[in-house]
Coordinates of C-alpha atoms in Angstrom, one line a residue:
M1 CA 81.8 -129.8 -29.4
R2 CA 79.8 -130.2 -32.5
I3 CA 82.4 -129.5 -35.2
G4 CA 81.6 -128.8 -38.8
I5 CA 84.2 -129.2 -41.6
D6 CA 83.5 -127.8 -45.0
A7 CA 84.2 -130.6 -47.6
R8 CA 82.3 -129.1 -50.5
M9 CA 85.5 -128.7 -52.6
A10 CA 85.8 -132.5 -52.9
H11 CA 82.9 -132.6 -55.3
Y12 CA 84.6 -130.4 -57.9
R13 CA 88.2 -131.6 -57.7
R14 CA 88.6 -134.7 -55.5
E15 CA 92.3 -135.0 -56.2
G16 CA 93.0 -131.3 -55.6
G17 CA 95.2 -130.2 -52.6
I18 CA 92.4 -128.6 -50.6
A19 CA 90.0 -131.5 -51.1
Q20 CA 92.6 -134.0 -50.1
Y21 CA 93.6 -132.0 -47.1
T22 CA 90.0 -131.8 -46.0
L23 CA 89.2 -135.5 -46.4
R24 CA 92.5 -136.8 -44.9
L25 CA 92.0 -134.4 -41.9
A26 CA 88.4 -135.4 -41.4
G27 CA 89.2 -139.1 -41.4
A28 CA 91.9 -138.5 -38.8
L29 CA 89.7 -136.3 -36.7
A30 CA 87.0 -139.0 -36.7
R31 CA 89.5 -141.4 -35.1
Q32 CA 90.1 -139.0 -32.2
L33 CA 86.6 -137.9 -31.3
D34 CA 86.1 -138.1 -27.5
G35 CA 82.6 -137.0 -26.8
D36 CA 82.8 -134.5 -29.7
E37 CA 80.7 -134.8 -32.9
L38 CA 82.2 -134.2 -36.4
V39 CA 79.8 -133.0 -39.1
V40 CA 81.1 -133.4 -42.6
L41 CA 79.4 -130.7 -44.7
H42 CA 79.4 -132.0 -48.2
H43 CA 78.0 -131.1 -51.6
R44 CA 74.5 -132.4 -52.0
A45 CA 75.4 -134.5 -55.0
D46 CA 78.2 -136.4 -53.2
D47 CA 77.9 -139.8 -51.4
P48 CA 79.4 -138.8 -48.0
A49 CA 80.6 -142.4 -47.5
S50 CA 82.8 -142.1 -50.6
L51 CA 84.4 -139.0 -49.0
V52 CA 85.2 -140.2 -45.5
P53 CA 84.4 -143.7 -44.2
P54 CA 81.7 -143.3 -41.5
R55 CA 82.7 -143.7 -37.9
P56 CA 81.0 -143.3 -34.5
G57 CA 80.6 -139.6 -33.6
M58 CA 80.7 -138.6 -37.3
R59 CA 77.8 -137.6 -39.5
A60 CA 77.3 -136.1 -42.9
R61 CA 75.2 -133.1 -43.8
P62 CA 74.5 -132.1 -47.4
L63 CA 74.8 -128.4 -48.4
F64 CA 73.2 -126.8 -51.4
T65 CA 75.6 -123.8 -51.6
P66 CA 78.4 -124.4 -54.2
P67 CA 81.9 -123.3 -53.2
H68 CA 83.1 -120.0 -54.6
H69 CA 79.6 -119.1 -55.6
R70 CA 79.0 -115.4 -55.8
W71 CA 76.0 -115.8 -53.4
E72 CA 78.0 -118.0 -51.0
Q73 CA 78.3 -115.3 -48.3
W74 CA 74.5 -114.9 -48.2
V75 CA 73.3 -118.5 -48.5
L76 CA 76.0 -120.5 -46.7
P77 CA 75.4 -118.8 -43.3
V78 CA 71.8 -119.9 -43.4
E79 CA 72.8 -123.6 -44.0
V80 CA 75.6 -123.4 -41.4
A81 CA 73.2 -121.9 -38.8
A82 CA 70.7 -124.8 -39.4
A83 CA 73.5 -127.3 -38.6
R84 CA 73.7 -125.9 -35.1
L85 CA 77.5 -126.1 -34.9
D86 CA 79.8 -125.1 -32.0
L87 CA 82.6 -124.5 -34.5
L88 CA 83.1 -124.4 -38.3
H89 CA 86.3 -125.3 -40.0
C90 CA 86.8 -123.8 -43.5
P91 CA 89.8 -125.4 -45.2
D92 CA 89.3 -123.3 -48.3
F93 CA 90.5 -120.0 -46.8
I94 CA 87.2 -118.0 -46.7
P95 CA 84.6 -118.5 -43.9
P96 CA 81.1 -117.2 -43.8
F97 CA 81.5 -113.7 -42.5
H98 CA 78.0 -113.7 -40.8
R99 CA 77.8 -116.8 -38.6
A100 CA 76.5 -118.0 -35.3
C101 CA 79.6 -119.9 -34.3
P102 CA 83.4 -119.4 -34.2
A103 CA 85.4 -120.3 -37.3
V104 CA 88.8 -121.8 -38.0
I105 CA 90.3 -121.3 -41.5
T106 CA 93.2 -123.0 -43.1
V107 CA 95.6 -121.0 -45.2
H108 CA 97.6 -123.3 -47.5
D109 CA 99.6 -120.6 -49.3
L110 CA 99.4 -117.1 -50.6
A111 CA 100.3 -117.8 -54.2
F112 CA 97.2 -115.9 -55.3
R113 CA 98.6 -112.8 -53.6
I114 CA 102.2 -113.3 -54.8
Y115 CA 101.2 -114.3 -58.3
P116 CA 97.9 -112.6 -59.0
E117 CA 98.3 -113.2 -62.7
L118 CA 97.6 -116.9 -62.1
L119 CA 94.0 -116.2 -61.1
T120 CA 90.9 -116.2 -63.2
A121 CA 88.6 -113.3 -62.6
E122 CA 86.3 -115.5 -60.5
S123 CA 89.2 -116.8 -58.4
A124 CA 90.5 -113.3 -57.9
R125 CA 87.1 -112.3 -56.6
Y126 CA 86.9 -115.2 -54.2
Y127 CA 90.5 -115.1 -52.8
G128 CA 90.4 -111.4 -52.8
Q129 CA 88.4 -111.8 -49.5
I130 CA 91.5 -113.1 -47.7
D131 CA 92.2 -109.9 -45.7
R132 CA 88.6 -110.0 -44.3
A133 CA 88.9 -113.7 -43.8
V134 CA 91.9 -113.6 -41.5
R135 CA 90.3 -110.8 -39.5
S136 CA 87.0 -112.7 -39.2
A137 CA 88.3 -116.1 -38.2
E138 CA 88.8 -116.8 -34.5
Q139 CA 91.8 -119.0 -35.3
I140 CA 93.9 -119.7 -38.4
I141 CA 95.9 -122.8 -39.3
A142 CA 98.9 -122.3 -41.6
V143 CA 100.3 -125.5 -43.2
S144 CA 103.9 -124.4 -42.9
E145 CA 106.1 -121.8 -41.1
A146 CA 106.7 -120.3 -44.5
T147 CA 103.0 -119.7 -45.1
R148 CA 102.8 -118.2 -41.6
A149 CA 105.6 -115.8 -42.5
D150 CA 103.9 -114.9 -45.7
M151 CA 100.7 -114.1 -43.9
L152 CA 102.5 -111.9 -41.4
E153 CA 104.2 -110.1 -44.2
L154 CA 101.4 -109.7 -46.6
L155 CA 98.2 -109.6 -44.5
A156 CA 96.9 -107.6 -41.6
V157 CA 96.7 -110.6 -39.3
D158 CA 97.2 -111.1 -35.6
A159 CA 100.1 -113.5 -35.1
A160 CA 98.5 -114.9 -32.0
K161 CA 95.7 -116.4 -34.1
I162 CA 98.0 -118.5 -36.3
T163 CA 99.0 -122.1 -35.5
V164 CA 101.3 -124.0 -37.9
I165 CA 100.1 -127.6 -38.5
H166 CA 101.9 -129.6 -41.1
E167 CA 100.1 -131.9 -43.5
A168 CA 101.0 -135.5 -44.2
A169 CA 101.1 -138.0 -47.0
D170 CA 98.1 -140.3 -47.7
P171 CA 98.8 -143.9 -46.4
A172 CA 98.9 -145.0 -50.1
Y173 CA 102.4 -143.5 -50.3
R174 CA 104.7 -146.0 -48.7
S175 CA 107.5 -148.4 -49.6
L176 CA 106.4 -151.0 -52.2
D177 CA 107.9 -154.2 -53.3
E178 CA 109.0 -155.0 -56.9
A179 CA 105.8 -156.9 -57.6
A180 CA 103.7 -153.8 -57.0
I181 CA 106.1 -151.4 -58.9
A182 CA 106.7 -153.5 -62.0
P183 CA 103.2 -153.3 -63.6
V184 CA 103.1 -149.5 -63.2
L185 CA 106.5 -149.1 -64.9
A186 CA 105.4 -151.5 -67.7
K187 CA 102.1 -149.5 -68.1
H188 CA 104.1 -146.3 -68.6
S189 CA 106.9 -148.0 -70.7
L190 CA 109.6 -147.0 -68.1
S191 CA 112.5 -149.5 -68.3
G192 CA 115.5 -147.4 -67.2
P193 CA 116.5 -145.0 -64.5
F194 CA 114.4 -141.8 -64.2
I195 CA 114.0 -138.6 -62.3
L196 CA 110.5 -137.8 -61.3
A197 CA 108.7 -134.4 -61.0
V198 CA 105.1 -134.2 -59.8
G199 CA 102.7 -131.2 -59.9
T200 CA 100.6 -129.0 -62.1
I201 CA 102.5 -127.8 -65.1
E202 CA 102.5 -124.0 -64.5
P203 CA 105.2 -121.3 -64.3
R204 CA 105.8 -121.3 -60.5
K205 CA 106.8 -125.0 -60.7
N206 CA 109.9 -123.8 -62.5
L207 CA 110.0 -126.8 -64.8
P208 CA 112.1 -125.1 -67.5
L209 CA 115.0 -125.0 -65.0
L210 CA 114.6 -128.8 -64.5
L211 CA 114.4 -129.5 -68.2
R212 CA 117.5 -127.5 -69.0
A213 CA 119.5 -129.1 -66.1
F214 CA 118.4 -132.6 -67.2
A215 CA 119.2 -131.9 -70.8
A216 CA 122.7 -130.7 -69.7
L217 CA 123.5 -134.2 -68.5
G218 CA 123.8 -135.2 -72.2
D219 CA 123.0 -138.8 -73.1
A220 CA 122.7 -140.1 -69.5
G221 CA 120.5 -143.1 -70.5
A222 CA 117.9 -141.7 -68.2
T223 CA 114.4 -140.2 -68.5
L224 CA 112.8 -137.2 -66.9
V225 CA 109.2 -138.2 -66.0
I226 CA 106.7 -135.4 -65.2
A227 CA 103.4 -136.3 -63.7
G228 CA 100.7 -133.7 -63.4
R229 CA 97.9 -131.9 -65.2
R230 CA 98.3 -129.0 -67.6
G231 CA 98.0 -125.7 -66.0
W232 CA 98.5 -122.0 -66.9
L233 CA 101.1 -121.5 -69.7
A234 CA 101.9 -125.2 -69.9
D235 CA 102.5 -125.0 -73.6
D236 CA 105.8 -123.2 -73.0
V237 CA 107.1 -126.2 -71.0
F238 CA 106.1 -128.7 -73.7
A239 CA 107.7 -126.5 -76.4
L240 CA 111.0 -126.3 -74.4
A241 CA 111.1 -130.0 -73.9
D242 CA 110.8 -130.5 -77.7
T243 CA 113.5 -127.9 -78.4
L244 CA 116.0 -129.5 -75.9
G245 CA 115.5 -132.9 -77.3
A246 CA 116.1 -134.6 -74.0
C247 CA 114.3 -137.8 -73.0
V248 CA 111.3 -136.4 -71.2
R249 CA 107.9 -138.1 -70.6
F250 CA 104.8 -136.2 -69.7
L251 CA 102.3 -138.6 -68.1
G252 CA 99.5 -136.2 -67.2
P253 CA 97.6 -136.8 -63.9
V254 CA 98.5 -140.2 -62.3
P255 CA 96.3 -142.1 -59.8
A256 CA 97.7 -142.3 -56.2
D257 CA 98.5 -146.0 -56.5
E258 CA 100.5 -145.6 -59.7
L259 CA 102.2 -142.4 -58.4
A260 CA 103.3 -144.3 -55.3
A261 CA 105.0 -146.9 -57.5
L262 CA 106.7 -144.1 -59.5
Y263 CA 108.0 -142.5 -56.3
N264 CA 109.4 -145.9 -55.2
A265 CA 111.1 -146.5 -58.5
A266 CA 112.5 -143.0 -59.2
H267 CA 116.2 -142.3 -58.7
A268 CA 115.2 -139.0 -57.2
F269 CA 112.2 -136.7 -56.9
A270 CA 112.9 -133.1 -58.1
M271 CA 110.9 -130.0 -57.2
P272 CA 112.5 -126.8 -58.3
S273 CA 109.4 -124.6 -57.5
R274 CA 109.7 -120.9 -56.9
Y275 CA 106.9 -121.0 -54.4
E276 CA 105.1 -123.7 -52.3
G277 CA 102.8 -123.3 -49.3
F278 CA 103.6 -126.8 -48.2
G279 CA 104.8 -129.0 -51.0
L280 CA 102.9 -132.2 -50.3
P281 CA 104.6 -134.2 -53.1
V282 CA 107.8 -133.9 -51.2
V283 CA 106.3 -135.7 -48.2
E284 CA 104.7 -138.3 -50.6
A285 CA 108.1 -138.9 -52.2
M286 CA 109.9 -139.3 -48.9
A287 CA 107.2 -141.7 -47.6
C288 CA 108.1 -143.9 -50.6
G289 CA 111.8 -143.6 -50.0
A290 CA 112.7 -141.4 -52.9
P291 CA 115.7 -139.1 -52.5
V292 CA 114.4 -135.5 -52.8
I293 CA 116.0 -132.4 -54.5
V294 CA 114.1 -129.2 -53.8
S295 CA 114.4 -125.4 -54.1
N296 CA 115.9 -123.7 -51.1
I297 CA 113.0 -121.2 -50.9
S298 CA 109.5 -120.9 -49.5
S299 CA 108.4 -124.1 -47.5
L300 CA 110.4 -126.7 -49.3
P301 CA 113.6 -126.7 -47.2
E302 CA 111.3 -126.7 -44.1
I303 CA 109.5 -129.8 -45.3
A304 CA 112.4 -131.7 -46.7
G305 CA 114.6 -131.0 -43.7
D306 CA 117.9 -132.9 -43.7
A307 CA 116.5 -135.6 -46.0
G308 CA 117.0 -133.7 -49.2
L309 CA 119.2 -131.4 -51.2
A310 CA 118.0 -127.8 -51.2
L311 CA 119.3 -125.8 -54.2
P312 CA 118.7 -122.2 -55.5
P313 CA 115.9 -122.3 -58.0
D314 CA 118.0 -120.5 -60.7
D315 CA 121.3 -122.4 -60.3
E316 CA 121.1 -124.7 -63.3
P317 CA 124.7 -126.2 -62.9
A318 CA 123.8 -127.1 -59.2
W319 CA 120.7 -128.9 -60.4
R320 CA 122.5 -130.6 -63.2
D321 CA 125.2 -131.9 -60.7
A322 CA 122.5 -133.0 -58.3
L323 CA 120.7 -135.0 -61.0
R324 CA 123.9 -136.6 -62.1
R325 CA 124.7 -137.7 -58.5
A326 CA 121.2 -139.1 -58.1
L327 CA 121.6 -141.2 -61.3
D328 CA 125.2 -142.3 -60.7
D329 CA 126.0 -142.5 -57.0
A330 CA 124.5 -145.7 -55.6
D331 CA 125.8 -145.0 -52.1
W332 CA 124.2 -141.6 -52.0
H333 CA 121.0 -143.0 -53.2
V334 CA 120.9 -145.6 -50.4
S335 CA 121.8 -143.0 -47.8
M336 CA 119.2 -140.5 -49.0
R337 CA 116.5 -143.1 -49.2
A338 CA 117.0 -143.9 -45.5
R339 CA 116.8 -140.2 -44.7
S340 CA 113.6 -139.7 -46.7
L341 CA 111.8 -142.5 -44.9
A342 CA 112.9 -141.2 -41.5
R343 CA 111.8 -137.6 -42.4
A344 CA 108.5 -138.7 -43.7
A345 CA 107.7 -140.4 -40.4
V346 CA 107.7 -137.0 -38.8
F347 CA 104.5 -136.0 -40.7
S348 CA 101.3 -137.7 -39.5
W349 CA 97.6 -137.0 -40.1
D350 CA 96.9 -138.3 -36.6
R351 CA 99.3 -135.7 -35.2
A352 CA 97.7 -133.0 -37.4
A353 CA 94.2 -134.0 -36.2
S354 CA 95.3 -133.8 -32.5
E355 CA 96.8 -130.3 -33.1
T356 CA 93.8 -129.2 -35.0
L357 CA 91.4 -130.2 -32.2
A358 CA 93.5 -128.1 -29.9
V359 CA 93.0 -125.1 -32.2
Y360 CA 89.3 -125.8 -32.3
R361 CA 89.1 -125.7 -28.5
K362 CA 91.0 -122.4 -28.5
A363 CA 88.6 -120.9 -31.0
V364 CA 85.6 -121.9 -28.9
T365 CA 86.9 -120.9 -25.5
G366 CA 88.5 -117.7 -26.8

């Protein structure tokens, strides 16, 4: 097969979830090509070698059509047709509706359908095509069973077209020794125990619950560290942190190497989200050996498995008690660290690539 994978989103937000999914998957696919050819369709301004290291059987092809552009459905089909593909994979939900080859799409979550108030007008226009997209695509990849269930509930989609394939952590997320961790802690002036939360600061991350539960610990001699960019209504979270007076540090976006050190050093990773299509930071944290505490809804209990505590996202006392245990119970910490490392090993980009290639063949053969 001559397989095309649309990597244009990497130009606009390299560290974004869809971009990282695309690049990690493309790299793993390139390691498993057996007579197939992988064509990385990238934005014309990108150096393709900076996206995915070149390998035999893989080539790059620049595209002029920007992602999410209002003329995308007219111009992109022409560029895709010129690539003479046997299959096109669109990791950003929406395929070209007029095309000369079968298409596979990846649906990461349906947050835009469940929380439409989160969308800009432009995003609403783009993701509003999702119903047509799931009808048009020959095969669909869902990144979790929870996302598959959401699709079946909210979209008119044929269940037989959906295959669940889990994501995995980047290899940068792994156990580190003290020499690798210490400089990062020093850079961020972290000298004592801390709880770590990672993700965009926005309402569905449910950070007010975490802030209140942490503040309820009183003077625990610990810090709540929040790493992630400002999102929609982030000011409310910062204002609450100021009001509570707890020891909270907002680090903003953190590079992967530094984030890996923070995961390693944290007494626990906490994710009280009200909705996640997959919850990649959970896998990253587990790959670094951090005990994880997550909401018991959407995909999070599926991803954490028996490696983490899963709590109701509105049960503040339960979160307070879990944070206290993470900070005070050394035996629990050692046990949960071992569970995290074992659970993280279940998720693999090589496995995801192998399962994705099987979906490609199904899409081509019908």
